[in-house]
Coordinates of C-alpha atoms in Angstrom, one line a residue:
X100 CA 66.2 108.3 120.0
X101 CA 65.3 108.0 116.3
X102 CA 62.1 106.3 115.1
X103 CA 62.0 105.3 111.4
X104 CA 58.6 104.5 110.0
X105 CA 57.2 103.2 106.7
X106 CA 60.5 102.2 105.1
X107 CA 61.2 99.0 103.2
X108 CA 63.9 97.1 105.1
X109 CA 66.5 95.2 103.1
X110 CA 68.9 93.3 105.4
X111 CA 71.3 90.7 103.8
X112 CA 72.5 89.6 107.2
X113 CA 69.2 88.1 108.3
X114 CA 67.5 87.9 104.9
X115 CA 64.7 90.1 106.3
X116 CA 62.9 92.1 103.7
X117 CA 59.7 94.1 104.0
X118 CA 58.0 97.1 105.6
X119 CA 59.3 97.6 109.1
X120 CA 59.6 100.4 111.6
X121 CA 62.9 100.8 113.5
X122 CA 63.6 102.4 116.8
X123 CA 67.2 103.5 117.6
X124 CA 68.2 104.1 121.2
X125 CA 71.7 105.6 121.6
X126 CA 74.0 103.7 119.3
X127 CA 72.1 100.5 118.9
X128 CA 68.9 99.3 117.3
X129 CA 66.3 98.9 120.0
X130 CA 63.5 97.4 118.0
X131 CA 62.5 96.2 114.6
X132 CA 58.7 95.8 114.2
X133 CA 56.2 95.4 111.5
X134 CA 55.0 98.6 110.0
X135 CA 52.0 100.1 112.0
X136 CA 53.1 98.8 115.4
X137 CA 52.2 101.3 118.1
X138 CA 55.2 103.2 119.4
X139 CA 53.7 103.0 122.9
X140 CA 53.8 99.2 122.6
X141 CA 57.5 99.4 121.6
X142 CA 58.4 101.6 124.5
X143 CA 56.5 99.9 127.2
X144 CA 58.5 97.6 129.6
X145 CA 58.5 94.0 128.5
X146 CA 55.9 91.9 130.3
X147 CA 53.5 94.9 130.9
X148 CA 50.4 95.1 128.8
X149 CA 49.4 98.4 127.3
X150 CA 46.2 98.4 129.4
X151 CA 48.1 97.8 132.6
X152 CA 50.6 100.5 131.7
X153 CA 48.0 103.1 131.1
X154 CA 47.0 102.7 134.8
X155 CA 50.5 103.5 135.8
X156 CA 50.9 107.2 136.0
X157 CA 54.7 107.3 136.5
X158 CA 55.2 105.0 133.5
X159 CA 52.8 107.0 131.3
X160 CA 54.6 110.2 132.3
X161 CA 58.0 108.6 131.4
X162 CA 56.8 107.4 128.1
X163 CA 55.4 110.9 127.2
X164 CA 58.8 112.3 127.9
X165 CA 60.4 109.7 125.7
X166 CA 58.0 110.4 122.9
X167 CA 58.9 114.1 123.0
X168 CA 62.6 113.3 122.6
X169 CA 62.3 111.0 119.7
X170 CA 63.3 112.2 116.2
X171 CA 60.8 110.7 113.7
X172 CA 61.8 109.9 110.2
X173 CA 59.1 109.1 107.7
X174 CA 60.8 106.7 105.2
X175 CA 57.8 106.3 102.9
X176 CA 59.2 105.3 99.4
X177 CA 62.7 104.6 100.9
X178 CA 64.8 101.5 101.2
X179 CA 66.3 101.1 104.6
X180 CA 69.6 99.1 104.5
X181 CA 72.6 98.6 106.7
X182 CA 75.2 101.3 106.5
X183 CA 77.4 100.6 103.5
X184 CA 80.9 99.2 104.1
X185 CA 83.8 100.1 101.7
X186 CA 87.0 98.1 102.4
X187 CA 89.1 99.9 99.7
X188 CA 89.5 103.7 100.0
X189 CA 92.3 106.2 100.0
X190 CA 92.0 109.2 102.3
X191 CA 95.6 110.3 101.5
X192 CA 96.3 111.1 105.2
X193 CA 99.2 111.4 106.1
X194 CA 101.2 112.9 103.4
X195 CA 98.9 113.9 100.5
X196 CA 96.1 115.9 102.2
X197 CA 95.9 118.4 99.3
X198 CA 94.0 115.5 97.6
X199 CA 91.9 114.4 100.5
X200 CA 92.1 114.0 104.3
X201 CA 90.4 111.8 106.8
X202 CA 87.7 114.3 107.7
X203 CA 86.7 115.2 104.1
X204 CA 86.9 111.5 103.1
X205 CA 84.5 110.7 105.9
X206 CA 82.1 113.4 104.7
X207 CA 82.2 111.9 101.2
X208 CA 81.6 108.4 102.7
X209 CA 78.6 109.6 104.7
X210 CA 77.1 111.3 101.7
X211 CA 77.5 108.1 99.8
X212 CA 75.7 106.0 102.4
X213 CA 78.9 104.5 103.9
X214 CA 79.2 104.2 107.7
X215 CA 82.4 102.0 107.7
X216 CA 85.5 102.3 105.6
X217 CA 88.8 100.6 105.5
X218 CA 91.7 102.8 104.5
X219 CA 94.6 101.7 102.3
X220 CA 98.1 102.1 103.6
X221 CA 100.0 103.7 100.7
X222 CA 100.3 107.1 102.5
X223 CA 103.5 109.1 103.3
X224 CA 104.8 107.8 105.6
X225 CA 103.3 104.4 104.8
X226 CA 101.3 102.7 107.5
X227 CA 104.1 100.3 108.3
X228 CA 104.5 101.2 112.0
X229 CA 102.3 101.3 115.0
X230 CA 102.9 105.0 115.3
X231 CA 101.5 105.8 111.8
X232 CA 98.6 103.4 112.2
X233 CA 97.7 105.0 115.6
X234 CA 97.7 108.4 114.0
X235 CA 95.3 107.3 111.3
X236 CA 92.9 105.5 113.7
X237 CA 92.9 108.3 116.3
X238 CA 92.1 110.9 113.6
X239 CA 89.4 108.5 112.3
X240 CA 87.7 108.7 115.7
X241 CA 87.2 112.4 115.2
X242 CA 84.9 111.8 112.2
X243 CA 81.2 110.9 112.1
X244 CA 81.7 107.4 110.7
X245 CA 83.7 104.2 111.5
X246 CA 87.3 104.5 110.2
X247 CA 89.4 101.4 110.0
X248 CA 92.8 101.0 108.3
X249 CA 94.9 98.3 106.8
X250 CA 98.7 98.2 107.5
X251 CA 101.3 97.5 104.9
X252 CA 102.6 94.0 104.2
X253 CA 106.1 95.2 103.6
X254 CA 108.1 98.1 105.1
X255 CA 107.9 101.2 103.0
X256 CA 106.0 99.1 100.4
X257 CA 109.3 98.1 99.0
X258 CA 108.6 94.3 99.0
X259 CA 111.8 93.4 100.8
X260 CA 111.0 93.1 104.5
X261 CA 107.7 92.2 106.2
X262 CA 106.3 94.6 108.7
X263 CA 105.6 93.7 112.3
X264 CA 102.3 92.1 111.5
X265 CA 101.7 91.0 115.0
X266 CA 102.3 94.4 116.6
X267 CA 100.2 96.2 113.9
X268 CA 97.4 93.7 114.3
X269 CA 97.4 94.3 118.1
X270 CA 97.3 98.1 117.4
X271 CA 94.1 97.7 115.4
X272 CA 95.1 97.0 111.8
X273 CA 92.1 95.6 110.0
X274 CA 94.2 93.7 107.4
X275 CA 97.3 94.0 105.4
X276 CA 98.0 95.3 101.9
X277 CA 100.6 97.1 99.8
X278 CA 97.8 98.3 97.5
X279 CA 99.2 100.3 94.7
X280 CA 102.3 98.1 94.4
X281 CA 102.2 94.3 93.8
X282 CA 104.2 92.0 96.1
X283 CA 106.6 90.4 93.7
X284 CA 108.5 88.2 96.1
X285 CA 106.6 84.8 96.3
X286 CA 108.3 83.8 99.6
X287 CA 107.4 87.1 101.2
X288 CA 103.8 86.6 100.2
X289 CA 103.7 83.1 101.5
X290 CA 105.2 84.1 104.8
X291 CA 102.8 87.1 105.1
X292 CA 99.8 84.8 104.5
X293 CA 101.0 82.4 107.2
X294 CA 101.4 85.1 109.7
X295 CA 98.1 86.7 108.7
X296 CA 96.3 83.4 109.1
X297 CA 97.4 83.2 112.7
X298 CA 96.2 86.7 113.3
X299 CA 92.8 86.1 111.6
X300 CA 93.4 89.1 109.3
X301 CA 93.0 89.3 105.5
X302 CA 95.7 90.1 103.0
X303 CA 94.6 92.2 100.0
X304 CA 96.6 92.3 96.8
X305 CA 97.1 94.8 94.0
X306 CA 97.6 92.5 91.0
X307 CA 99.6 94.2 88.2
X308 CA 103.1 93.1 87.1
X309 CA 105.0 96.3 86.5
X310 CA 107.5 94.5 84.2
X311 CA 104.8 94.1 81.6
X312 CA 103.4 97.7 81.7
X313 CA 104.7 100.4 79.4
X314 CA 102.2 103.1 80.6
X315 CA 99.9 102.4 83.6
X316 CA 96.3 103.4 83.9
X317 CA 95.4 102.9 80.2
X318 CA 94.5 99.5 78.6
X319 CA 96.9 98.2 76.1
X320 CA 94.3 98.1 73.3
X321 CA 92.1 100.7 71.6
X322 CA 92.7 103.3 74.4
X323 CA 96.5 103.0 74.3
X324 CA 96.4 103.2 70.5
X325 CA 94.3 106.3 70.6
X326 CA 97.0 108.1 72.7
X327 CA 99.9 106.5 70.9
X328 CA 101.3 104.8 74.0
X329 CA 102.0 101.2 75.1
X330 CA 99.5 101.0 78.0
X331 CA 98.9 98.3 80.4
X332 CA 98.2 94.8 79.0
X333 CA 95.7 92.4 80.6
X334 CA 98.5 89.9 81.1
X335 CA 99.9 92.2 83.8
X336 CA 96.9 91.3 86.0
X337 CA 96.3 87.8 84.8
X338 CA 99.8 86.6 85.5
X339 CA 99.8 88.0 89.1
X340 CA 96.4 86.7 89.9
X341 CA 97.3 83.2 88.7
X342 CA 100.5 83.1 90.7
X343 CA 99.0 84.5 93.9
X344 CA 96.0 82.2 93.8
X345 CA 98.3 79.2 93.5
X346 CA 100.2 80.3 96.6
X347 CA 97.0 81.1 98.5
X348 CA 95.6 77.6 97.8
X349 CA 98.3 76.2 99.9
X350 CA 97.7 78.6 102.9
X351 CA 94.9 79.2 105.3
X352 CA 94.8 83.0 105.3
X353 CA 92.0 85.0 103.7
X354 CA 93.3 86.5 100.5
X355 CA 91.4 89.2 98.5
X356 CA 92.1 90.0 94.9
X357 CA 91.5 93.7 94.7
X358 CA 89.7 95.7 91.9
X359 CA 89.6 92.9 89.4
X360 CA 89.5 94.1 85.8
X361 CA 89.9 91.1 83.3
X362 CA 87.6 88.2 82.4
X363 CA 90.5 85.8 82.7
X364 CA 91.2 86.9 86.3
X365 CA 87.5 86.5 87.1
X366 CA 87.7 82.9 85.8
X367 CA 90.9 82.2 87.8
X368 CA 89.2 83.3 91.0
X369 CA 86.1 81.3 90.1
X370 CA 88.1 78.1 89.8
X371 CA 90.2 78.8 92.9
X372 CA 87.1 79.3 95.0
X373 CA 86.0 75.8 94.2
X374 CA 89.2 74.6 96.0
X375 CA 89.4 77.0 98.9
X376 CA 87.0 79.0 101.1
X377 CA 89.7 81.5 101.8
X378 CA 89.7 83.2 98.4
X379 CA 87.9 86.5 97.9
X380 CA 87.6 89.2 95.2
X381 CA 86.4 92.7 94.9
X382 CA 85.1 94.8 91.9
X383 CA 85.0 98.5 91.6
X384 CA 81.9 100.3 90.2
X385 CA 83.9 101.8 87.3
X386 CA 85.0 98.3 86.2
X387 CA 81.4 97.0 85.9
X388 CA 80.2 100.3 84.4
X389 CA 82.8 101.6 81.9
X390 CA 85.2 100.3 79.2
X391 CA 88.4 101.7 77.7
X392 CA 86.1 103.9 75.5
X393 CA 85.7 106.1 78.6
X394 CA 89.4 106.8 78.6
X395 CA 89.2 108.1 75.0
X396 CA 86.2 110.2 75.9
X397 CA 87.2 111.5 79.4
X398 CA 91.0 111.3 79.3
X399 CA 92.8 111.3 82.6
X400 CA 89.4 111.4 84.5
X401 CA 89.0 107.7 83.4
X402 CA 92.7 106.7 84.0
X403 CA 93.0 104.2 86.8
X404 CA 95.0 101.1 88.0
X405 CA 94.1 98.6 86.8
X406 CA 92.7 100.2 83.7
X407 CA 89.3 100.0 82.2
X408 CA 89.3 97.1 79.8
X409 CA 86.9 95.8 77.1
X410 CA 83.2 95.1 77.0
X411 CA 83.8 91.4 77.5
X412 CA 85.7 92.1 80.7
X413 CA 83.0 94.4 82.0
X414 CA 80.4 91.7 81.4
X415 CA 82.6 89.0 83.0
X416 CA 82.8 91.1 86.1
X417 CA 79.1 91.4 86.2
X418 CA 78.7 87.7 85.8
X419 CA 81.2 87.2 88.6
X420 CA 79.1 89.4 90.8
X421 CA 76.0 87.4 89.9
X422 CA 77.4 84.0 90.6
X423 CA 79.3 84.9 93.8
X424 CA 82.8 84.7 92.3
X425 CA 83.3 88.3 93.2
X426 CA 82.2 88.8 96.8
X427 CA 82.4 92.6 97.3
X428 CA 82.0 95.9 95.6
X429 CA 84.6 98.4 96.7
X430 CA 85.1 101.9 95.3
X431 CA 88.9 102.2 95.3
X432 CA 88.1 105.9 96.1
X433 CA 91.3 107.6 94.9
X434 CA 91.1 111.4 95.0
X435 CA 93.6 113.6 93.1
X436 CA 93.7 117.4 92.6
X437 CA 92.4 119.1 89.5
X438 CA 96.0 120.2 88.7
X439 CA 97.3 116.7 88.8
X440 CA 94.6 115.3 86.6
X441 CA 95.2 118.2 84.1
X442 CA 98.6 116.7 83.2
X443 CA 99.1 114.7 80.0
X444 CA 97.8 111.1 80.0
X445 CA 101.2 109.6 80.7
X446 CA 101.9 112.0 83.6
X447 CA 98.6 112.3 85.4
X448 CA 98.1 110.0 88.4
X449 CA 95.7 107.1 88.1
X450 CA 92.5 106.8 90.1
X451 CA 89.0 108.3 90.5
X452 CA 86.8 109.1 93.4
X453 CA 83.9 106.8 94.0
X454 CA 82.2 107.0 97.4
X455 CA 79.4 109.3 96.4
X456 CA 78.4 107.5 93.2
X457 CA 78.9 103.9 94.1
X458 CA 75.4 103.0 95.3
X459 CA 73.8 104.7 92.4
X460 CA 76.0 103.0 89.8
X461 CA 75.2 99.6 91.5
X462 CA 71.5 100.4 91.2
X463 CA 71.7 101.5 87.6
X464 CA 74.1 98.9 86.2
X465 CA 73.2 95.9 88.3
X466 CA 69.8 96.1 89.8
X467 CA 67.9 98.1 87.2
X468 CA 69.3 95.9 84.4
X469 CA 68.3 92.7 86.3
X470 CA 71.7 91.3 87.1
X471 CA 71.3 91.5 90.9
X472 CA 68.4 92.0 93.3
X473 CA 68.6 95.0 95.6
X474 CA 69.2 92.5 98.5
X475 CA 72.2 91.1 96.5
X476 CA 73.6 94.5 95.8
X477 CA 73.4 95.6 99.4
X478 CA 75.0 92.3 100.5
X479 CA 78.0 93.0 98.3
X480 CA 78.2 96.6 99.6
X481 CA 77.8 95.9 103.3
X482 CA 77.5 92.5 104.8
X483 CA 80.1 90.6 102.7
X484 CA 83.0 93.2 103.1
X485 CA 82.2 93.6 106.8
X486 CA 82.4 89.8 107.2
X487 CA 85.8 89.5 105.5
X488 CA 87.3 92.2 107.7
X489 CA 85.5 91.0 110.9
X490 CA 83.7 94.4 111.4
X491 CA 80.6 94.8 113.5
X492 CA 78.7 96.2 110.5
X493 CA 76.6 95.4 107.5
X494 CA 73.5 94.0 109.2
X495 CA 70.3 95.2 110.8
X496 CA 69.4 93.4 114.0
X497 CA 68.0 94.3 117.4
X498 CA 70.9 95.2 119.7
X499 CA 73.0 95.5 116.6
X500 CA 74.9 98.7 115.5
X501 CA 72.6 101.6 114.6
X502 CA 74.3 102.1 111.2
X503 CA 71.8 102.6 108.4
X504 CA 71.4 104.2 105.0
X505 CA 68.0 105.3 103.7
X506 CA 67.6 105.9 100.0
X507 CA 65.1 106.3 97.2
X508 CA 66.0 103.7 94.5
X509 CA 64.1 105.4 91.7
X510 CA 64.6 109.1 92.3
X511 CA 67.5 110.6 90.3
X512 CA 70.2 113.1 91.0
X513 CA 72.9 114.9 89.0
X514 CA 76.6 114.1 89.8
X515 CA 78.1 117.4 91.0
X516 CA 79.1 119.2 94.2
X517 CA 81.1 116.5 95.9
X518 CA 81.7 116.4 99.6
X519 CA 85.2 115.0 98.8
X520 CA 88.0 117.5 98.3
X521 CA 88.4 116.1 94.8
X522 CA 86.2 115.9 91.8
X523 CA 88.2 113.5 89.5
X524 CA 85.3 111.4 88.3
X525 CA 84.2 110.5 84.7
X526 CA 80.6 110.5 86.0
X527 CA 80.4 114.3 86.5
X528 CA 77.3 115.6 84.9
X529 CA 75.5 112.3 84.7
X530 CA 72.0 111.7 86.1
X531 CA 71.9 108.6 88.3
X532 CA 69.2 106.8 90.2
X533 CA 69.4 106.2 93.9
X534 CA 69.0 109.4 96.1
X535 CA 70.4 108.9 99.5
X536 CA 68.3 110.8 102.0
X537 CA 69.8 109.8 105.4
X538 CA 73.0 108.1 106.6
X539 CA 72.8 107.2 110.3
X540 CA 76.0 106.1 112.1
X541 CA 76.2 105.2 115.8
X542 CA 72.6 106.2 116.2
X543 CA 73.2 109.8 114.8
X544 CA 72.2 111.3 111.5
X545 CA 75.5 112.0 109.9
X546 CA 74.1 112.9 106.5
X547 CA 70.8 114.3 105.6
X548 CA 69.8 115.3 102.1
X549 CA 69.1 119.0 101.9

């Protein structure tokens, strides 16, 4: 058992906020009580007063044994929140394990406060068969956190033939996505949404029209001009978001716009959500933190799809997070090797790692600047993504999952020494607030700050 005392609980699921003590028994939360409640009162059998129980020698002996077995965590100065949930990560397994694998990805997640993650399906082979999906999920069970995975929408991510969505759903697919490649065939998307609706699973879309992109990963603006390349124009995202939202408005499936990057796309989602309750959107920490200036400063370490845009786009994403247009914060954790990122700007792969910096960036950019409360930030990093993907996660309740993150919101740390295999981050060397001290998953401490 674990007994956490003196911490400040922030639970978006129930709206509970304040100083509480939490008792964990096995893999569930056994009790949530006001700070200062006697542990003996918590442990005693219901219906028995403490006075009566003290006269019962066997009961007292049993309690003494329980007390000796309890690990106590003094959470003074710490926020206690539900374990974070990231529904957009790349662990590169199978096929690209020199970048990351499921075990190292899980370690990075735990260090970042995440107890549940949903893997993207653009592996090699792609997750378009039950066999590959089963491989990923079984390997995930060997880690310390909860590993879920999407399956592809189309076979081989080629956009031509839909996968066996029913079979993959039965085998445990959390949702469907061809993330990394947009689905250009409108009828295929419409059919996928209809089948996904019957299965109760979301479809998540990467929104960039390749026909409009000269060089991906770099905004077609100041950054592209700096490197003397064509870059990726904002219209590549806007046109796809506009088309796909129009299709989604006629269907009943949950559709999520992934890693939104433009102010126009934010507004399109805002208007669509007024007409449908099935529209969702996610934002990555780098898109509400950085602009294309970072690509000029950091080169390939700030190259990603969709690219960093302009300050007006960054502010629009923050406004979307504030007013609920954007439901979730997801890292798009995308590890690459140092050798790959050392290539020229037009040859290096797009993407950055994000699991270990996500909470801190949310605190610095959104909470400390007054855009979101801590409760609202945690909601977008736990409860909301878990709800979309129907995961038993993202809340703190008695008899609920014993998945928690404990962190100091004001203490600072320097970005270095990643648990991930990769270190491709433009935030290396920065000092950020939000020191994670414990991550608890399934009732076990899976990360403890040294």
